[in-house]
Amino acid sequence: MAAQALHILVADDHAIVRRGLSNLLVANVHGVGVVEVGTCKALQRELAVHPFDLVLLDLVLPDGNTIDLLPALLQRHPELRVLMYSMSAEEVYAERAAQLGAMGFVSKAENEE
């Protein structure tokens, strides 16, 4: 029996970041399916239409601050796992993101390891 595919939504306002994350995931995770979006509106539209196992969510998108959107997303999709990331300081946003239901927070400034 084949393993169920992992469905990941990458939300970032920079196309090159979205594509880089998508390429890393496809190259390193067997059977992963990745969808990319660049706005809060597109994020909400995709979540309304398709089930995702994980959302890699940039803190700020052109049409909103996603940390403010997080509680509503998790209320509508309680099974969803969210990993937030940003260029903003981890010590400023990580605790708040966790309190609002994110599974974790990664700084884009972190080392590759």
Short mmCIF file of C-alpha atoms in Angstrom, two decimals:
data_model
loop_
_atom_site.label_atom_id
_atom_site.label_comp_id
_atom_site.label_asym_id
_atom_site.label_seq_id
_atom_site.Cartn_x
_atom_site.Cartn_y
_atom_site.Cartn_z
CA MET A 1 0.00 0.00 0.00
CA ALA A 2 1.44 3.38 -1.01
CA ALA A 3 1.98 6.02 1.64
CA GLN A 4 -0.45 8.91 1.60
CA ALA A 5 1.00 12.04 0.01
CA LEU A 6 1.80 15.00 2.22
CA HIS A 7 0.09 18.20 1.03
CA ILE A 8 1.89 21.45 1.88
CA LEU A 9 0.86 25.03 1.19
CA VAL A 10 3.70 27.56 1.02
CA ALA A 11 2.59 31.16 1.59
CA ASP A 12 5.20 33.86 0.97
CA ASP A 13 5.11 37.17 -0.85
CA HIS A 14 8.41 36.50 -2.63
CA ALA A 15 8.11 34.11 -5.57
CA ILE A 16 11.76 33.04 -5.35
CA VAL A 17 11.33 32.07 -1.68
CA ARG A 18 8.16 30.11 -2.45
CA ARG A 19 9.85 28.32 -5.34
CA GLY A 20 12.97 27.60 -3.29
CA LEU A 21 10.96 26.07 -0.44
CA SER A 22 8.86 24.09 -2.90
CA ASN A 23 11.93 22.75 -4.68
CA LEU A 24 13.58 21.75 -1.37
CA LEU A 25 10.45 19.94 -0.24
CA VAL A 26 9.94 18.10 -3.54
CA ALA A 27 13.62 17.09 -3.66
CA ASN A 28 13.74 15.87 -0.05
CA VAL A 29 10.28 14.57 0.89
CA HIS A 30 8.95 11.56 -0.99
CA GLY A 31 5.43 11.99 -2.33
CA VAL A 32 4.97 15.60 -1.25
CA GLY A 33 2.56 17.88 -3.08
CA VAL A 34 3.24 21.61 -2.82
CA VAL A 35 1.01 24.56 -3.68
CA GLU A 36 2.32 28.13 -3.57
CA VAL A 37 0.43 31.35 -2.77
CA GLY A 38 1.55 34.95 -2.31
CA THR A 39 -1.34 36.66 -0.49
CA CYS A 40 -3.68 36.12 2.46
CA LYS A 41 -6.61 36.08 0.06
CA ALA A 42 -5.03 33.31 -2.04
CA LEU A 43 -4.12 31.42 1.14
CA GLN A 44 -7.71 31.46 2.35
CA ARG A 45 -9.02 30.51 -1.10
CA GLU A 46 -6.72 27.46 -1.32
CA LEU A 47 -7.58 26.32 2.21
CA ALA A 48 -11.29 26.57 1.42
CA VAL A 49 -10.93 24.33 -1.64
CA HIS A 50 -8.14 21.85 -0.81
CA PRO A 51 -7.10 20.03 2.35
CA PHE A 52 -3.49 20.60 3.42
CA ASP A 53 -1.45 18.84 6.07
CA LEU A 54 0.90 21.76 6.66
CA VAL A 55 1.11 25.45 5.87
CA LEU A 56 4.51 27.15 5.77
CA LEU A 57 3.37 30.67 6.50
CA ASP A 58 5.35 33.88 6.17
CA LEU A 59 4.53 36.37 8.91
CA VAL A 60 3.68 39.21 6.53
CA LEU A 61 1.95 38.99 3.17
CA PRO A 62 1.06 41.99 0.99
CA ASP A 63 -2.56 42.03 2.09
CA GLY A 64 -2.13 41.31 5.79
CA ASN A 65 -0.21 40.17 8.82
CA THR A 66 -0.73 36.42 8.99
CA ILE A 67 -0.28 36.20 12.75
CA ASP A 68 -3.54 38.15 13.01
CA LEU A 69 -5.16 35.72 10.56
CA LEU A 70 -3.86 32.56 12.28
CA PRO A 71 -6.66 32.12 14.88
CA ALA A 72 -9.37 32.30 12.20
CA LEU A 73 -7.49 29.85 9.95
CA LEU A 74 -7.14 27.32 12.75
CA GLN A 75 -10.75 27.75 13.81
CA ARG A 76 -11.91 26.95 10.26
CA HIS A 77 -9.30 24.18 9.82
CA PRO A 78 -8.54 22.74 13.29
CA GLU A 79 -6.54 19.81 11.87
CA LEU A 80 -4.16 22.15 10.05
CA ARG A 81 -0.55 22.41 11.19
CA VAL A 82 1.12 25.78 10.67
CA LEU A 83 4.83 26.58 10.74
CA MET A 84 5.41 30.33 10.64
CA TYR A 85 8.59 31.96 9.44
CA SER A 86 9.87 35.49 8.93
CA MET A 87 12.82 37.82 8.68
CA SER A 88 11.48 39.38 11.87
CA ALA A 89 13.18 38.41 15.11
CA GLU A 90 12.17 35.01 16.43
CA GLU A 91 12.25 36.23 20.02
CA VAL A 92 9.61 38.84 19.15
CA TYR A 93 7.07 36.62 17.35
CA ALA A 94 7.73 32.95 18.19
CA GLU A 95 5.93 32.93 21.54
CA ARG A 96 2.91 34.80 20.18
CA ALA A 97 2.70 32.48 17.17
CA ALA A 98 2.79 29.44 19.48
CA GLN A 99 0.13 30.92 21.75
CA LEU A 100 -2.11 31.42 18.71
CA GLY A 101 -1.68 27.81 17.59
CA ALA A 102 1.35 27.68 15.30
CA MET A 103 3.41 24.50 15.64
CA GLY A 104 6.62 26.51 15.42
CA PHE A 105 8.40 29.61 14.20
CA VAL A 106 11.58 29.77 12.11
CA SER A 107 13.63 32.84 11.37
CA LYS A 108 14.67 33.22 7.73
CA ALA A 109 18.00 34.40 9.10
CA GLU A 110 18.74 31.00 10.68
CA ASN A 111 21.54 28.79 9.37
CA GLU A 112 20.59 26.04 6.95
CA GLU A 113 21.14 23.36 9.59
#
